[in-house]
Structures are given as structure tokens and as C-alpha cells.
CSV table of C-alpha atoms in Angstrom, one decimal:
chain,number,residue,atom,x,y,z
A,1157,MET,CA,119.0,110.3,102.6
A,1158,LYS,CA,115.8,110.7,100.6
A,1159,PRO,CA,113.3,107.9,100.7
A,1160,HIS,CA,112.8,106.0,97.4
A,1161,LEU,CA,110.0,107.5,95.3
A,1162,LEU,CA,109.2,104.1,93.9
A,1163,SER,CA,110.5,101.3,96.1
A,1164,LEU,CA,109.4,98.5,93.8
A,1165,LEU,CA,111.9,96.4,95.3
A,1166,LEU,CA,111.0,95.8,98.8
A,1167,ALA,CA,110.6,92.2,98.3
A,1168,PHE,CA,111.9,89.3,100.3
A,1169,SER,CA,111.6,85.8,101.5
A,1170,PHE,CA,111.1,85.3,105.2
A,1171,VAL,CA,110.1,82.6,107.7
A,1172,ASN,CA,107.3,83.3,110.2
A,1173,SER,CA,106.0,81.3,113.1
A,1174,CYS,CA,103.8,79.2,110.9
A,1175,GLY,CA,104.8,77.2,107.3
A,1176,GLN,CA,106.1,76.4,103.6
A,1177,ALA,CA,106.5,73.0,101.7
A,1178,ASP,CA,107.1,70.4,98.9
A,1179,MET,CA,105.7,67.2,97.5
A,1180,PRO,CA,104.2,64.8,98.3
A,1181,ALA,CA,101.5,66.5,100.3
A,1182,LYS,CA,100.4,65.1,103.6
A,1183,GLU,CA,96.8,64.9,104.5
A,1184,GLY,CA,96.9,66.4,108.0
A,1185,PRO,CA,93.7,67.4,109.9
A,1186,THR,CA,90.4,67.7,108.1
A,1187,LEU,CA,90.0,71.2,106.8
A,1188,ASP,CA,86.5,72.9,107.0
A,1189,LYS,CA,86.9,74.9,103.8
A,1190,LYS,CA,83.5,76.4,104.0
A,1191,ALA,CA,84.0,77.7,107.5
A,1192,LEU,CA,87.5,79.0,106.7
A,1193,ALA,CA,86.2,80.8,103.6
A,1194,ALA,CA,83.5,82.6,105.6
A,1195,ALA,CA,86.0,83.6,108.2
A,1196,VAL,CA,88.4,84.9,105.5
A,1197,ASP,CA,85.5,86.9,104.0
A,1198,ASP,CA,84.9,88.5,107.4
A,1199,LEU,CA,88.6,89.3,107.9
A,1200,VAL,CA,88.9,90.9,104.4
A,1201,GLN,CA,85.8,93.0,105.1
A,1202,GLN,CA,87.6,94.6,108.1
A,1203,TYR,CA,90.3,95.9,105.8
A,1204,ILE,CA,87.7,97.0,103.2
A,1205,ASP,CA,85.8,98.9,105.8
A,1206,LEU,CA,88.9,100.9,106.7
A,1207,ASP,CA,89.6,101.4,102.9
A,1208,LEU,CA,92.9,99.5,103.3
A,1209,PHE,CA,92.5,96.7,100.8
A,1210,SER,CA,91.6,96.0,97.2
A,1211,GLY,CA,92.9,93.1,95.3
A,1212,VAL,CA,92.7,89.3,95.0
A,1213,VAL,CA,92.9,86.5,97.6
A,1214,LEU,CA,93.6,82.8,96.6
A,1215,LEU,CA,93.7,79.9,99.0
A,1216,ALA,CA,94.8,76.3,98.0
A,1217,ASP,CA,94.8,73.1,99.9
A,1218,GLN,CA,97.0,70.2,98.8
A,1219,GLY,CA,98.0,72.2,95.7
A,1220,LYS,CA,94.4,72.8,94.6
A,1221,PRO,CA,92.7,76.2,94.8
A,1222,PHE,CA,89.4,76.3,96.6
A,1223,TYR,CA,89.0,80.0,97.3
A,1224,GLU,CA,89.7,82.8,94.7
A,1225,LYS,CA,87.9,86.1,95.1
A,1226,ALA,CA,88.5,89.7,94.0
A,1227,PHE,CA,87.7,92.8,96.1
A,1228,GLY,CA,87.6,96.5,95.6
A,1229,MET,CA,88.5,98.6,92.6
A,1230,ALA,CA,91.2,98.0,90.0
A,1231,ASP,CA,90.8,101.7,89.0
A,1232,ARG,CA,89.0,104.1,91.3
A,1233,GLU,CA,88.9,107.0,88.9
A,1234,ARG,CA,87.2,105.0,86.2
A,1235,GLY,CA,85.1,102.8,88.5
A,1236,ILE,CA,86.6,99.5,87.3
A,1237,PRO,CA,86.4,96.7,89.8
A,1238,ASN,CA,89.1,94.1,90.4
A,1239,THR,CA,88.3,90.6,89.1
A,1240,VAL,CA,90.2,87.3,89.5
A,1241,ASP,CA,91.6,88.0,86.0
A,1242,THR,CA,93.0,91.4,86.9
A,1243,ARG,CA,96.8,91.7,86.5
A,1244,ILE,CA,98.5,93.4,89.5
A,1245,LEU,CA,102.0,94.7,89.8
A,1246,ILE,CA,103.9,92.1,91.9
A,1247,GLY,CA,107.0,94.2,92.9
A,1248,SER,CA,110.0,92.2,93.9
A,1249,MET,CA,108.3,88.9,93.7
A,1250,ASN,CA,109.8,88.6,90.3
A,1251,LYS,CA,113.2,88.4,91.9
A,1252,THR,CA,112.3,84.7,92.3
A,1253,PHE,CA,111.8,84.5,88.5
A,1254,THR,CA,115.3,86.0,88.1
A,1255,ARG,CA,116.6,83.4,90.6
A,1256,VAL,CA,115.1,80.6,88.6
A,1257,VAL,CA,116.7,81.7,85.3
A,1258,VAL,CA,120.1,82.0,87.0
A,1259,LEU,CA,119.8,78.5,88.5
A,1260,GLN,CA,118.8,77.2,85.1
A,1261,LEU,CA,121.9,78.7,83.5
A,1262,VAL,CA,124.1,77.2,86.2
A,1263,GLU,CA,122.4,73.8,85.5
A,1264,GLU,CA,123.2,74.2,81.8
A,1265,GLY,CA,126.8,75.0,82.5
A,1266,LYS,CA,126.6,78.6,81.2
A,1267,LEU,CA,127.1,80.2,84.6
A,1268,LYS,CA,129.0,79.1,87.8
A,1269,MET,CA,128.0,80.3,91.3
A,1270,ASP,CA,131.6,81.4,92.0
A,1271,ASP,CA,132.0,83.3,88.7
A,1272,PRO,CA,133.1,86.9,89.5
A,1273,LEU,CA,131.1,89.9,88.4
A,1274,GLY,CA,133.9,91.1,86.2
A,1275,LYS,CA,133.7,88.0,84.0
A,1276,TYR,CA,130.5,89.3,82.5
A,1277,LEU,CA,130.3,93.1,83.3
A,1278,THR,CA,133.1,95.5,82.6
A,1279,GLY,CA,134.0,98.9,84.1
A,1280,PHE,CA,133.5,98.0,87.8
A,1281,PRO,CA,136.1,98.8,90.4
A,1282,LYS,CA,138.6,96.0,91.1
A,1283,GLU,CA,137.1,95.0,94.4
A,1284,ALA,CA,133.6,94.6,92.9
A,1285,ALA,CA,134.7,93.0,89.7
A,1286,GLU,CA,137.0,90.4,91.2
A,1287,GLN,CA,135.3,89.6,94.6
A,1288,ILE,CA,131.6,89.7,93.9
A,1289,THR,CA,130.3,86.4,92.7
A,1290,ILE,CA,127.0,85.2,91.2
A,1291,ALA,CA,126.2,83.5,94.6
A,1292,HIS,CA,126.8,86.8,96.4
A,1293,LEU,CA,124.3,88.6,94.1
A,1294,LEU,CA,121.7,85.9,94.5
A,1295,GLU,CA,121.9,85.9,98.3
A,1296,HIS,CA,122.2,89.7,98.9
A,1297,ARG,CA,125.8,89.5,100.0
A,1298,SER,CA,127.5,91.5,97.3
A,1299,GLY,CA,128.0,94.7,99.3
A,1300,TYR,CA,125.7,96.6,97.0
A,1301,GLY,CA,122.4,98.0,98.3
A,1302,ASP,CA,119.8,99.9,96.4
A,1303,TYR,CA,120.0,102.0,93.2
A,1304,LEU,CA,116.8,103.9,93.6
A,1305,THR,CA,118.8,107.0,94.6
A,1306,PRO,CA,118.4,110.7,93.6
A,1307,GLU,CA,120.9,110.0,90.8
A,1308,PHE,CA,118.6,107.3,89.4
A,1309,TRP,CA,115.6,109.5,89.4
A,1310,GLU,CA,117.5,112.2,87.6
A,1311,LEU,CA,118.2,109.9,84.7
A,1312,PRO,CA,116.0,110.3,81.6
A,1313,ARG,CA,113.0,107.8,81.5
A,1314,GLU,CA,114.6,105.9,78.6
A,1315,GLU,CA,117.5,105.1,80.8
A,1316,HIS,CA,115.4,103.4,83.6
A,1317,THR,CA,116.5,100.1,82.1
A,1318,ILE,CA,118.8,97.2,83.1
A,1319,ALA,CA,121.5,98.8,81.0
A,1320,GLY,CA,120.9,102.2,82.5
A,1321,VAL,CA,121.1,100.9,86.1
A,1322,VAL,CA,124.3,98.9,85.3
A,1323,GLU,CA,126.0,102.1,84.0
A,1324,LEU,CA,125.0,103.9,87.2
A,1325,ALA,CA,126.2,101.0,89.3
A,1326,ARG,CA,129.8,101.3,88.0
A,1327,THR,CA,130.3,104.3,90.2
A,1328,MET,CA,128.3,103.2,93.2
A,1329,PRO,CA,130.3,102.3,96.4
A,1330,LEU,CA,130.1,98.9,98.2
A,1331,HIS,CA,128.6,99.0,101.7
A,1332,PHE,CA,130.8,96.2,102.9
A,1333,PRO,CA,133.4,93.8,101.4
A,1334,PRO,CA,131.7,91.2,99.2
A,1335,GLY,CA,130.7,88.1,101.1
A,1336,GLU,CA,131.3,89.7,104.6
A,1337,GLY,CA,127.8,91.0,105.2
A,1338,GLU,CA,124.2,90.9,104.1
A,1339,GLU,CA,122.0,93.7,102.8
A,1340,TYR,CA,118.8,93.5,100.7
A,1341,SER,CA,120.0,94.5,97.3
A,1342,ASN,CA,117.8,95.6,94.4
A,1343,LEU,CA,121.0,96.5,92.5
A,1344,GLY,CA,122.3,93.0,92.9
A,1345,TYR,CA,119.3,91.6,91.1
A,1346,VAL,CA,119.6,94.1,88.3
A,1347,LEU,CA,123.2,93.0,87.8
A,1348,LEU,CA,121.9,89.4,87.6
A,1349,GLY,CA,119.5,90.5,84.9
A,1350,ALA,CA,122.3,92.1,82.9
A,1351,ILE,CA,124.4,88.9,83.2
A,1352,ILE,CA,121.4,86.8,82.0
A,1353,GLU,CA,121.2,89.0,78.9
A,1354,ILE,CA,124.9,88.6,78.2
A,1355,VAL,CA,125.0,84.9,78.7
A,1356,THR,CA,121.8,84.1,76.7
A,1357,GLY,CA,122.1,86.8,74.0
A,1358,ARG,CA,118.4,87.7,74.7
A,1359,THR,CA,116.7,90.4,76.7
A,1360,TYR,CA,115.9,89.6,80.3
A,1361,GLY,CA,112.1,89.5,79.5
A,1362,GLU,CA,112.6,87.2,76.6
A,1363,SER,CA,114.5,84.7,78.8
A,1364,VAL,CA,111.8,84.8,81.5
A,1365,GLN,CA,109.1,84.4,78.9
A,1366,SER,CA,110.5,81.3,77.2
A,1367,ARG,CA,112.0,79.7,80.3
A,1368,ILE,CA,109.2,80.2,82.8
A,1369,VAL,CA,106.1,81.9,81.5
A,1370,ASP,CA,105.6,79.8,78.4
A,1371,LYS,CA,106.7,76.6,80.1
A,1372,LEU,CA,104.2,77.0,82.9
A,1373,GLN,CA,101.5,78.5,80.6
A,1374,LEU,CA,101.2,81.7,82.7
A,1375,ARG,CA,98.9,83.3,80.3
A,1376,ASP,CA,98.1,86.4,82.5
A,1377,THR,CA,101.7,87.3,83.4
A,1378,ASP,CA,103.2,90.3,81.6
A,1379,VAL,CA,107.0,90.4,81.8
A,1380,PHE,CA,107.4,93.1,79.1
A,1381,GLY,CA,105.0,95.8,80.4
A,1382,THR,CA,103.5,96.0,76.9
A,1383,ARG,CA,99.9,94.7,77.3
A,1384,GLY,CA,98.5,98.1,78.2
A,1385,PRO,CA,96.2,99.2,80.9
A,1386,GLU,CA,93.2,96.9,80.0
A,1387,ASN,CA,92.5,94.4,82.7
A,1388,GLU,CA,95.4,95.9,84.7
A,1389,ALA,CA,95.0,97.2,88.3
A,1390,VAL,CA,96.1,100.8,89.1
A,1391,GLY,CA,98.2,101.0,92.2
A,1392,HIS,CA,96.9,103.1,95.1
A,1393,ARG,CA,98.7,104.3,98.2
A,1394,LEU,CA,97.6,105.8,101.5
A,1395,THR,CA,99.3,109.1,102.3
A,1396,ILE,CA,100.4,109.9,105.8
A,1397,THR,CA,97.1,111.9,106.2
A,1398,GLY,CA,95.0,108.9,105.3
A,1399,GLU,CA,94.1,109.9,101.8
A,1400,VAL,CA,94.2,107.5,98.9
A,1401,GLU,CA,96.5,108.5,96.0
A,1402,ARG,CA,96.6,107.0,92.6
A,1403,PHE,CA,100.0,105.4,91.9
A,1404,PRO,CA,101.4,106.2,88.4
A,1405,ARG,CA,101.7,103.3,85.9
A,1406,MET,CA,105.2,102.1,85.3
A,1407,GLU,CA,106.7,103.0,82.0
A,1408,GLY,CA,109.2,100.8,80.0
A,1409,PRO,CA,110.1,97.2,80.4
A,1410,PRO,CA,110.3,95.7,84.0
A,1411,ARG,CA,113.8,95.2,85.3
A,1412,SER,CA,115.1,92.0,86.9
A,1413,ASP,CA,114.5,93.2,90.4
A,1414,GLY,CA,110.8,94.0,90.1
A,1415,GLY,CA,107.9,95.1,87.9
A,1416,PHE,CA,106.1,92.2,86.4
A,1417,LEU,CA,102.3,92.1,86.3
A,1418,ALA,CA,100.4,88.9,87.1
A,1419,THR,CA,97.2,87.4,88.4
A,1420,ALA,CA,97.0,85.6,91.7
A,1421,ARG,CA,96.4,82.4,89.8
A,1422,ASP,CA,99.6,82.7,87.8
A,1423,ILE,CA,101.6,83.6,90.9
A,1424,PHE,CA,100.2,80.5,92.6
A,1425,ARG,CA,101.2,78.3,89.6
A,1426,PHE,CA,104.7,79.7,89.5
A,1427,TYR,CA,105.5,79.3,93.2
A,1428,GLN,CA,104.0,75.8,93.3
A,1429,SER,CA,106.4,74.8,90.5
A,1430,PHE,CA,109.4,76.6,92.2
A,1431,HIS,CA,108.7,75.1,95.6
A,1432,PHE,CA,107.5,71.6,94.7
A,1433,GLY,CA,108.0,70.7,91.1
A,1434,THR,CA,110.7,69.9,88.6
A,1435,GLU,CA,109.3,71.6,85.5
A,1436,LEU,CA,111.7,74.6,86.0
A,1437,LEU,CA,114.6,73.1,88.0
A,1438,SER,CA,116.0,69.5,88.2
A,1439,ALA,CA,116.0,67.6,91.5
A,1440,GLY,CA,119.8,68.0,91.6
A,1441,THR,CA,119.7,71.8,91.2
A,1442,ARG,CA,116.9,72.1,93.8
A,1443,ALA,CA,118.9,70.1,96.3
A,1444,LYS,CA,121.7,72.7,96.1
A,1445,ASP,CA,119.6,75.8,96.4
A,1446,PRO,CA,119.5,77.3,100.0
A,1447,LEU,CA,116.0,78.7,99.5
A,1448,ILE,CA,114.6,75.3,98.5
A,1449,ALA,CA,116.5,73.8,101.5
A,1450,GLN,CA,114.6,76.1,103.8
A,1451,ILE,CA,111.4,74.8,102.3
A,1452,GLU,CA,112.4,71.2,102.8
A,1453,ASP,CA,113.3,72.0,106.4
A,1454,LEU,CA,110.0,73.7,107.1
A,1455,LYS,CA,108.1,70.6,106.1
A,1456,LYS,CA,109.0,69.1,109.5
A,1457,THR,CA,107.1,71.9,111.3
A,1458,PRO,CA,103.5,72.1,110.0
A,1459,ASP,CA,102.6,75.3,111.8
A,1460,ARG,CA,105.5,77.4,110.4
A,1461,GLY,CA,105.5,79.1,107.1
A,1462,MET,CA,107.6,81.0,104.5
A,1463,ALA,CA,106.4,84.0,102.7
A,1464,GLU,CA,107.8,85.5,99.5
A,1465,ALA,CA,106.6,89.0,99.1
A,1466,GLY,CA,106.9,92.3,97.1
A,1467,GLY,CA,105.9,95.8,98.0
A,1468,PHE,CA,106.0,99.3,96.8
A,1469,ASP,CA,104.0,102.5,97.4
A,1470,GLY,CA,101.1,101.4,95.3
A,1471,GLY,CA,100.9,97.7,96.0
A,1472,ASN,CA,101.8,94.7,98.1
A,1473,THR,CA,101.9,91.0,97.2
A,1474,VAL,CA,102.7,87.8,99.1
A,1475,ASN,CA,102.8,84.0,98.5
A,1476,LEU,CA,102.7,82.3,101.9
A,1477,GLU,CA,103.3,78.5,102.0
A,1478,LEU,CA,102.7,76.2,105.0
A,1479,PRO,CA,104.5,73.0,103.8
A,1480,GLY,CA,103.7,70.6,106.5
A,1481,ARG,CA,100.0,71.2,105.7
A,1482,ARG,CA,100.5,71.9,102.0
A,1483,PHE,CA,98.4,75.0,102.3
A,1484,THR,CA,99.0,78.1,100.2
A,1485,ILE,CA,97.8,81.7,100.7
A,1486,VAL,CA,98.3,84.2,97.9
A,1487,VAL,CA,97.3,87.9,98.3
A,1488,LEU,CA,97.8,90.5,95.6
A,1489,ALA,CA,96.9,94.0,96.6
A,1490,ASN,CA,96.8,97.1,94.5
A,1491,MET,CA,97.0,99.1,97.8
A,1492,GLY,CA,100.3,100.0,99.5
A,1493,GLU,CA,102.2,98.0,102.1
A,1494,PRO,CA,101.7,96.0,104.4
A,1495,VAL,CA,98.1,95.1,103.7
A,1496,ALA,CA,98.7,91.9,101.7
A,1497,GLU,CA,101.1,90.5,104.3
A,1498,LYS,CA,98.8,91.4,107.2
A,1499,LEU,CA,95.9,89.7,105.5
A,1500,ALA,CA,98.0,86.6,104.6
A,1501,PHE,CA,99.2,86.2,108.2
A,1502,GLY,CA,95.7,86.8,109.5
A,1503,ILE,CA,94.4,84.0,107.2
A,1504,GLN,CA,97.2,81.8,108.5
A,1505,ASP,CA,96.0,82.5,112.1
A,1506,LEU,CA,92.4,81.5,111.1
A,1507,LEU,CA,93.7,78.3,109.5
A,1508,LEU,CA,95.6,77.4,112.8
A,1509,GLY,CA,92.6,78.3,115.0
A,1510,ARG,CA,94.0,81.5,116.3
A,1511,THR,CA,92.5,85.0,116.4
A,1512,PRO,CA,94.1,87.3,113.8
A,1513,GLU,CA,95.1,90.8,114.6
A,1514,PRO,CA,92.3,93.2,113.7
A,1515,ALA,CA,92.6,95.6,110.8
A,1516,MET,CA,94.1,98.9,111.8
A,1517,ARG,CA,95.3,102.1,110.3
A,1518,PRO,CA,99.0,102.1,109.0
A,1519,ALA,CA,101.7,103.1,111.5
A,1520,GLY,CA,102.9,106.1,109.4
A,1521,GLU,CA,99.4,107.6,109.4
A,1522,LEU,CA,99.0,107.1,113.2
A,1523,VAL,CA,102.4,108.6,114.0
A,1524,TYR,CA,101.8,111.6,111.7
A,1525,LYS,CA,98.5,112.3,113.2
A,1526,ALA,CA,99.9,112.1,116.8
A,1527,PHE,CA,102.9,114.2,115.8
A,1528,LYS,CA,100.8,117.0,114.3
A,1529,GLU,CA,98.1,116.9,117.0
A,1530,LYS,CA,100.0,116.1,120.2
A,1531,GLY,CA,103.7,116.8,119.4
A,1532,ALA,CA,107.0,115.1,119.3
A,1533,THR,CA,107.1,114.4,123.1
A,1534,TYR,CA,103.9,112.4,122.9
A,1535,VAL,CA,105.1,110.4,119.9
A,1536,LYS,CA,108.4,109.6,121.6
A,1537,ALA,CA,106.6,108.3,124.7
A,1538,ASN,CA,104.0,106.2,122.7
A,1539,PHE,CA,106.1,105.2,119.7
A,1540,ASP,CA,105.9,101.5,120.2
A,1541,SER,CA,102.1,101.4,120.5
A,1542,LEU,CA,101.7,103.8,117.5
A,1543,THR,CA,103.8,101.6,115.3
A,1544,VAL,CA,102.3,98.1,115.9
A,1545,ASN,CA,101.0,98.0,112.3
A,1546,PHE,CA,104.4,98.0,110.6
A,1547,HIS,CA,106.6,95.5,108.9
A,1548,ALA,CA,108.1,93.2,111.5
A,1549,ARG,CA,111.3,93.0,109.4
A,1550,ASP,CA,111.7,96.7,108.4
A,1551,PRO,CA,113.5,99.2,110.6
A,1552,LYS,CA,111.1,101.5,112.3
A,1553,ASP,CA,113.3,104.5,111.7
A,1554,MET,CA,111.8,104.4,108.2
A,1555,ILE,CA,108.5,105.7,109.6
A,1556,LEU,CA,109.6,109.1,110.9
A,1557,ASN,CA,112.1,109.4,108.1
A,1558,SER,CA,109.3,109.1,105.5
A,1559,ILE,CA,107.1,111.6,107.5
A,1560,GLY,CA,110.0,114.0,107.7
A,1561,TYR,CA,110.5,114.0,103.9
A,1562,ASP,CA,106.8,114.4,103.3
A,1563,LEU,CA,106.9,117.5,105.5
A,1564,LEU,CA,110.1,118.7,103.9
A,1565,PHE,CA,108.8,118.3,100.3
A,1566,SER,CA,105.6,120.2,101.2
A,1567,GLY,CA,107.6,123.2,102.5
A,1568,GLN,CA,107.1,122.5,106.3
A,1569,VAL,CA,110.8,122.7,107.0
A,1570,ASP,CA,110.6,123.3,110.7
A,1571,ASP,CA,108.2,120.4,111.3
A,1572,ALA,CA,110.5,118.2,109.2
A,1573,ILE,CA,113.4,119.2,111.4
A,1574,ALA,CA,111.4,118.3,114.4
A,1575,ALA,CA,110.5,114.9,113.0
A,1576,PHE,CA,114.0,114.1,111.9
A,1577,THR,CA,115.4,115.2,115.4
A,1578,LEU,CA,112.9,112.9,117.1
A,1579,ASN,CA,114.1,110.1,114.9
A,1580,THR,CA,117.7,110.6,116.0
A,1581,GLU,CA,116.5,110.5,119.6
A,1582,LEU,CA,114.7,107.2,119.0
A,1583,PHE,CA,117.4,105.7,116.8
A,1584,PRO,CA,120.7,107.4,117.7
A,1585,ASP,CA,122.8,104.6,116.1
A,1586,VAL,CA,121.2,104.8,112.6
A,1587,ALA,CA,123.3,106.9,110.3
A,1588,ASN,CA,120.5,107.6,107.9
A,1589,CYS,CA,118.6,109.4,110.7
A,1590,TRP,CA,121.4,111.9,111.1
A,1591,ASP,CA,121.9,112.2,107.3
A,1592,SER,CA,118.2,113.2,106.9
A,1593,LEU,CA,118.5,115.7,109.7
A,1594,GLY,CA,121.5,117.2,108.0
A,1595,GLU,CA,119.5,117.5,104.7
A,1596,ALA,CA,116.7,119.3,106.5
A,1597,TRP,CA,119.0,121.9,108.1
A,1598,LEU,CA,120.7,122.4,104.8
A,1599,LYS,CA,117.2,123.1,103.3
A,1600,LYS,CA,116.7,125.6,106.2
A,1601,GLY,CA,119.9,127.4,105.2
A,1602,ASP,CA,122.1,126.5,108.2
A,1603,ARG,CA,125.2,124.9,106.6
A,1604,LYS,CA,127.0,124.6,110.0
A,1605,LYS,CA,124.3,122.5,111.6
A,1606,ALA,CA,124.0,120.5,108.3
A,1607,LEU,CA,127.7,119.7,108.3
A,1608,THR,CA,127.5,118.7,112.0
A,1609,TYR,CA,124.7,116.1,111.4
A,1610,TYR,CA,126.1,114.8,108.1
A,1611,SER,CA,129.4,114.3,109.9
A,1612,LYS,CA,127.6,112.4,112.7
A,1613,ALA,CA,126.1,110.1,110.0
A,1614,LEU,CA,129.6,109.4,108.6
A,1615,GLU,CA,130.9,108.5,112.1
A,1616,LEU,CA,128.2,105.8,112.2
A,1617,ASP,CA,128.6,104.7,108.5
A,1618,PRO,CA,131.7,106.0,106.7
A,1619,ARG,CA,130.4,104.6,103.4
A,1620,LEU,CA,127.0,106.4,103.4
A,1621,PRO,CA,127.1,107.9,99.9
A,1622,SER,CA,124.8,110.9,100.5
A,1623,ALA,CA,126.7,111.9,103.7
A,1624,VAL,CA,130.1,111.5,102.0
A,1625,GLN,CA,129.0,113.8,99.2
A,1626,ALA,CA,127.4,116.3,101.5
A,1627,VAL,CA,130.4,116.6,103.8
A,1628,LYS,CA,132.7,117.0,100.9
A,1629,GLU,CA,130.6,119.9,99.4
A,1630,LEU,CA,129.9,121.6,102.8
A,1631,ALA,CA,133.6,121.4,103.8
A,1632,GLU,CA,134.8,123.2,100.7
């Protein structure tokens, strides 16, 4: 299965071994803000020295910012530096904006959590229309996964909209029966955006603007994608060879699963209100929301935290709350994953008196270099040590899968086959690894081997769309 060319929607909420919160704030131990700021400067410099970070860092204690600094370049080609007023693409962090609007509509009696999908959107198969609920979509339990498939990228640019994705979704299979599993779903949040538009009679962006942005006076948040490139950071990504590439600017309006632009200051204001305030949601609504419930629970353990993050090839963003201490860390990076999260967790370590992990090269780059210079056998024997700098929550089969496709797309088919083969050895129970190997052998021209590996993928995941289609075509 091809990797997503623009995975704007790797965003999530997760609890780590340290904190998130609510009001009222507790005083806790005295914080030496000057010393912490100096230590944060030193930590950020490690990442800058390796050319891994550019962006903005904001720290707040008891709901009040005391550190806000910009680093690196907003646009390398034009020599424009980042400032604290630079808008940065936040990826899937704006799923939280979508969540808030849905909860507001439920509060107003315009939606119900147990409303079925088919009540608002027509043309879906019976199982999806009748069994998927609003709650399933919010909590990633609908059975749908991603929509950033080859079929999406083949659509004309003007169809890269909420309506265009909904039309594509009508023919997409469920990965599991609604409510019986959990899978991070960009598609689910696009469907929520479509439902918001139907219920309110306004565009998704208009609803977010009036219900959240205007209400909180988030003056530097762009939910329409229309402000133009002035004072807007360009995304940059590191290739597997360690080079820095410019990430193309998004075209068209952001969708409800990702794509807003904002400053660190606005992101801080938004999450402070969502986590602790009643400007957006009433106390009664907050009491029923499972995400807010996590926040309340984490107040009891001051050294634990909850991060809400977004990531894509050209950027990475995170808001990390430590509720028991009422301490907030916001990092917006116009460099690819996972630098913002690494920095945020490193700052958390400094706050708690621990030594943060040193800055290091990304896992994909280290694995690629070892693969090219020392071969597959070396990578297999040293895979764990080579992949320390990778998302703790993301499956590591993604690393070699991405490398394999970079090789395949650059015409190095034999090397791609070797990388995909190694991935099946390391992760034999992951269907996508066998699917990718099948695609590489098909590119090589060996239909028999391609069918063998696609069939193996289907044994592991009978619903894997790319393998279903490939086996059907190869068996004819």
C-alpha cells in the first residue's frame, strides 16, 4: 500500500508519563522560570545544530505564558525567519476544533451522539449508514480509516474538499464493524465536517470561525486558507538521505480533519479554553466528554501529561498539558515529524528535573543509511537501536515501508524489493508489509510473485482494499 503523500492527519491525543489539567490551578513547587528558560534554549539549540527544528516554542505556568520564542526560518528559499507571529500549519490539531463544534451542536439539541450516519449523509452502504454513530466518528470507532489513498490523489484539485472526500467515502470499505474496534480515522472527521455543514447550513470553516475563532479572538488563526503566504511558514521535510525539502503549500480550504494555520499563542488560547474553560462548552457538556474526563483524571497525578498533536511531512505540532502543575508546553514546527513532540517531551523532562534525550537524526534516515551502506542483514540485527528516534505510538513497519517506496519511486526496484522483504521478516503479521512487497514485484514485472504476496496480505487482513483490488486484477 502506498504511503500517504500528504499525511496531514497524523494527529492524536495521548497520555505520557508526565501531565494535563483544569481549573483552579494549584501552586505546587516554586518554578525557577529563568533557569528553565535557559535549559530550554540549550535543548532547542541541539535540534537547530542538527538542522532538525524551526518553529515556535511557548511555555506557560498557571495559565500565563512566560516563554515565547521563534527559531529558524519560515521560508528558507526567501530567507524569511520565523517570528512569534508566524502562522504554522497545525495538521490534525484542528480535529479538536471539529470536536468542539460537534459537542456544541449536541448541547444545542441539533445532534445526538447516537444519531446514525445515514440520518445526515446519503448513499452509504447499509452497514455504515445504520450502524455508524456520531460518537463512533468522534472516537475513531466507526470502522473507517484513512482516505488519503491513490484514489484521492487522482481526484482533480478542486475535489480535494469535504464534499469530494464524502463522495469517495461512499465506496470505501469498513475495516471492522462499527463500534467493535478502534482505528485512527481521518475520514471519520471529514464525515463529521460534512455533518456540521448539513446541520448548520454553513461551511465547516464558517462554523469554526464564528463558534470558536471569533469567540476566543484567535486573530492569527486561518481556518479558510485564504490569507496568503505573508507571515506564513513554509513546511520543510527531511528526506531519507538527510536533505531538507520544501513542502508545497496546501491549496483550497482546510478540511475538518486537518489543515488550519495558527500561531503558538492562538493554539495555547484555544486549548486552555477547551481544557479548562466554559467559553466554548458548558460544564454539563464537559462532564460528559471522555477527553475532558481524561484531563480531570490526570489532575490527580502532577507528573503525568496529555499531548494533543498533529503531524505531516512538512510539520509537527503539539500542545502538552501537565494538569497537576498547570503547566503548558506548545511547540509548532515547520519541520517534519517528530521534532515538536521530541522537544515538548524534552522540555517536560527539564521541568521535572530529568535529563532529556539528546537530539538525534530521524529513524528513517539512520535506517536508510545503514541499509545502503551495510545491507539488510545489518539493519535487521540493529533495527531497534536504529529506530529509537521514532514515534512511540506509530508502528515501526512504517519506516522500511516508507524507505521502500522512496526507492521504488526513484527507480531502484531491486533495492525496494530488498527493503520490503526485510520489512516482512521484521513484521510478518502486518498485512501492509506483504501488500507493499507485492506491489514492488508487480513493478518488477513478476505477476506470479506479486499475486503470492498480495494473497498473503489478504490472509492477514481480508479487507485491505489495495490487496483486494490487486488480487482481483492479477487473478483474471
